[in-house]
Amino acid sequence: GSRPVLTFDESFDRLDELRVIKELFVDVFGCPRGHPKSKPFVDRVMGFYYADGKIWVRNYQILEEAPTNAKEAREERRSTGSDRATNLVEIGPRFVLNPIRIFRGAFGGQTLYQNSEYVNPNVLRAQMRREKG
């Protein structure tokens, strides 16, 4: 498919655990330049944002709209320097990731990061059952 432009907010350069996750996302969602099956253009943007201790992922399409008449083209060229208007439209999928733990190995090993605010849903359900009595 086409190559998405990957954008990350500044938190991914500031926090150590997010640097590791950023490298993972670049490997998973990025496409090597010149790959034989990739398209020679960019028509999508994937945004990664860190807020509330969670990673918010959004997928946008780049739309270029051609002006319908000469007046619109002149006004667009005057305001942006180009005769085409460029917009981002969210196309999805959108999702939120809650990092719980980062291991040194693939599925185990030394814990590099652990989310201290994460509470297992099973623990919450057990507490609710105890409170109901």
Short mmCIF file of C-alpha atoms in Angstrom, two decimals:
data_model
loop_
_atom_site.label_atom_id
_atom_site.label_comp_id
_atom_site.label_asym_id
_atom_site.label_seq_id
_atom_site.Cartn_x
_atom_site.Cartn_y
_atom_site.Cartn_z
CA GLY A 1 0.00 0.00 0.00
CA SER A 2 0.88 3.64 0.21
CA ARG A 3 3.40 4.96 2.72
CA PRO A 4 1.93 6.90 5.63
CA VAL A 5 3.70 9.88 7.11
CA LEU A 6 4.19 9.08 10.81
CA THR A 7 3.88 11.99 13.24
CA PHE A 8 4.62 11.83 16.95
CA ASP A 9 4.07 14.46 19.62
CA GLU A 10 7.06 15.69 21.65
CA SER A 11 6.40 13.23 24.49
CA PHE A 12 7.79 10.42 22.33
CA ASP A 13 11.21 12.11 22.39
CA ARG A 14 11.04 13.16 26.04
CA LEU A 15 10.10 9.94 27.88
CA ASP A 16 12.34 6.86 27.72
CA GLU A 17 9.51 4.31 27.57
CA LEU A 18 7.87 6.23 24.70
CA ARG A 19 11.14 6.27 22.74
CA VAL A 20 11.04 2.46 22.75
CA ILE A 21 7.38 2.47 21.67
CA LYS A 22 8.12 5.04 18.93
CA GLU A 23 10.77 2.75 17.42
CA LEU A 24 8.28 -0.12 17.52
CA PHE A 25 5.62 1.97 15.73
CA VAL A 26 8.10 3.09 13.06
CA ASP A 27 8.98 -0.55 12.39
CA VAL A 28 5.33 -1.67 12.32
CA PHE A 29 3.60 1.18 10.46
CA GLY A 30 6.46 2.62 8.43
CA CYS A 31 7.38 1.43 4.98
CA PRO A 32 10.98 1.37 3.76
CA ARG A 33 11.58 3.93 1.04
CA GLY A 34 11.91 2.23 -2.31
CA HIS A 35 10.22 -1.01 -1.25
CA PRO A 36 9.07 -2.78 -4.46
CA LYS A 37 5.45 -3.15 -3.26
CA SER A 38 5.04 0.40 -1.92
CA LYS A 39 3.35 3.10 -3.94
CA PRO A 40 5.47 6.08 -5.03
CA PHE A 41 3.32 8.68 -3.21
CA VAL A 42 2.16 9.61 0.27
CA ASP A 43 -1.59 9.94 0.82
CA ARG A 44 -1.99 9.19 4.55
CA VAL A 45 -0.80 10.55 7.88
CA MET A 46 -0.73 8.50 11.07
CA GLY A 47 -0.63 10.57 14.24
CA PHE A 48 0.55 9.25 17.61
CA TYR A 49 -0.23 11.36 20.67
CA TYR A 50 0.44 10.78 24.38
CA ALA A 51 -2.20 12.06 26.81
CA ASP A 52 -3.67 10.80 30.10
CA GLY A 53 -0.99 8.09 30.28
CA LYS A 54 -2.33 6.53 27.06
CA ILE A 55 -1.25 6.52 23.42
CA TRP A 56 -3.89 7.89 21.05
CA VAL A 57 -3.55 6.80 17.41
CA ARG A 58 -5.35 8.51 14.54
CA ASN A 59 -5.26 7.81 10.79
CA TYR A 60 -5.83 10.67 8.32
CA GLN A 61 -6.08 10.92 4.55
CA ILE A 62 -4.43 13.82 2.72
CA LEU A 63 -6.92 15.46 0.38
CA GLU A 64 -5.93 18.00 -2.25
CA GLU A 65 -8.84 19.95 -3.64
CA ALA A 66 -8.49 21.66 -6.98
CA PRO A 67 -10.14 25.09 -7.31
CA THR A 68 -13.30 25.21 -9.40
CA ASN A 69 -12.54 28.55 -11.06
CA ALA A 70 -9.71 31.03 -11.66
CA LYS A 71 -10.77 33.33 -8.79
CA GLU A 72 -10.55 30.52 -6.23
CA ALA A 73 -7.17 29.46 -7.66
CA ARG A 74 -5.82 33.01 -7.36
CA GLU A 75 -7.07 33.40 -3.76
CA GLU A 76 -5.65 30.01 -2.76
CA ARG A 77 -2.29 30.79 -4.38
CA ARG A 78 -2.19 34.14 -2.59
CA SER A 79 -2.99 32.67 0.86
CA THR A 80 -0.97 29.41 0.78
CA GLY A 81 1.47 29.70 -2.12
CA SER A 82 -0.16 26.78 -3.93
CA ASP A 83 -3.20 26.62 -6.18
CA ARG A 84 -4.53 23.49 -4.41
CA ALA A 85 -6.08 23.36 -0.95
CA THR A 86 -4.72 20.56 1.24
CA ASN A 87 -6.78 19.11 4.09
CA LEU A 88 -6.56 16.16 6.47
CA VAL A 89 -9.65 14.00 6.90
CA GLU A 90 -9.76 11.36 9.62
CA ILE A 91 -10.52 8.03 7.98
CA GLY A 92 -9.77 5.64 10.83
CA PRO A 93 -9.14 3.31 12.34
CA ARG A 94 -8.66 5.19 15.56
CA PHE A 95 -7.62 3.49 18.76
CA VAL A 96 -6.16 4.12 22.21
CA LEU A 97 -3.37 2.02 23.72
CA ASN A 98 -2.78 1.73 27.45
CA PRO A 99 0.84 0.62 27.94
CA ILE A 100 1.00 -1.76 30.90
CA ARG A 101 4.51 -3.20 30.77
CA ILE A 102 7.53 -3.15 28.46
CA PHE A 103 9.86 -6.17 28.58
CA ARG A 104 13.45 -6.41 27.40
CA GLY A 105 12.64 -9.55 25.38
CA ALA A 106 9.76 -10.28 23.03
CA PHE A 107 7.40 -11.84 25.60
CA GLY A 108 9.37 -11.74 28.84
CA GLY A 109 12.61 -10.81 30.49
CA GLN A 110 13.58 -7.79 32.52
CA THR A 111 10.79 -5.21 32.96
CA LEU A 112 11.89 -1.90 31.42
CA TYR A 113 8.66 -0.03 32.21
CA GLN A 114 5.61 -0.75 34.32
CA ASN A 115 2.51 1.42 34.48
CA SER A 116 1.92 1.94 38.20
CA GLU A 117 -1.59 3.37 37.63
CA TYR A 118 -2.91 0.34 35.73
CA VAL A 119 -5.44 -1.80 37.59
CA ASN A 120 -6.34 -5.19 36.18
CA PRO A 121 -10.06 -5.40 35.24
CA ASN A 122 -10.34 -8.76 37.05
CA VAL A 123 -9.28 -7.07 40.29
CA LEU A 124 -11.91 -4.36 39.77
CA ARG A 125 -14.65 -6.95 39.14
CA ALA A 126 -13.64 -8.92 42.25
CA GLN A 127 -13.82 -5.76 44.36
CA MET A 128 -17.29 -4.95 43.00
CA ARG A 129 -18.50 -8.48 43.84
CA ARG A 130 -17.12 -8.20 47.39
CA GLU A 131 -18.83 -4.84 47.88
CA LYS A 132 -22.18 -6.25 46.70
CA GLY A 133 -21.63 -9.02 49.20
#
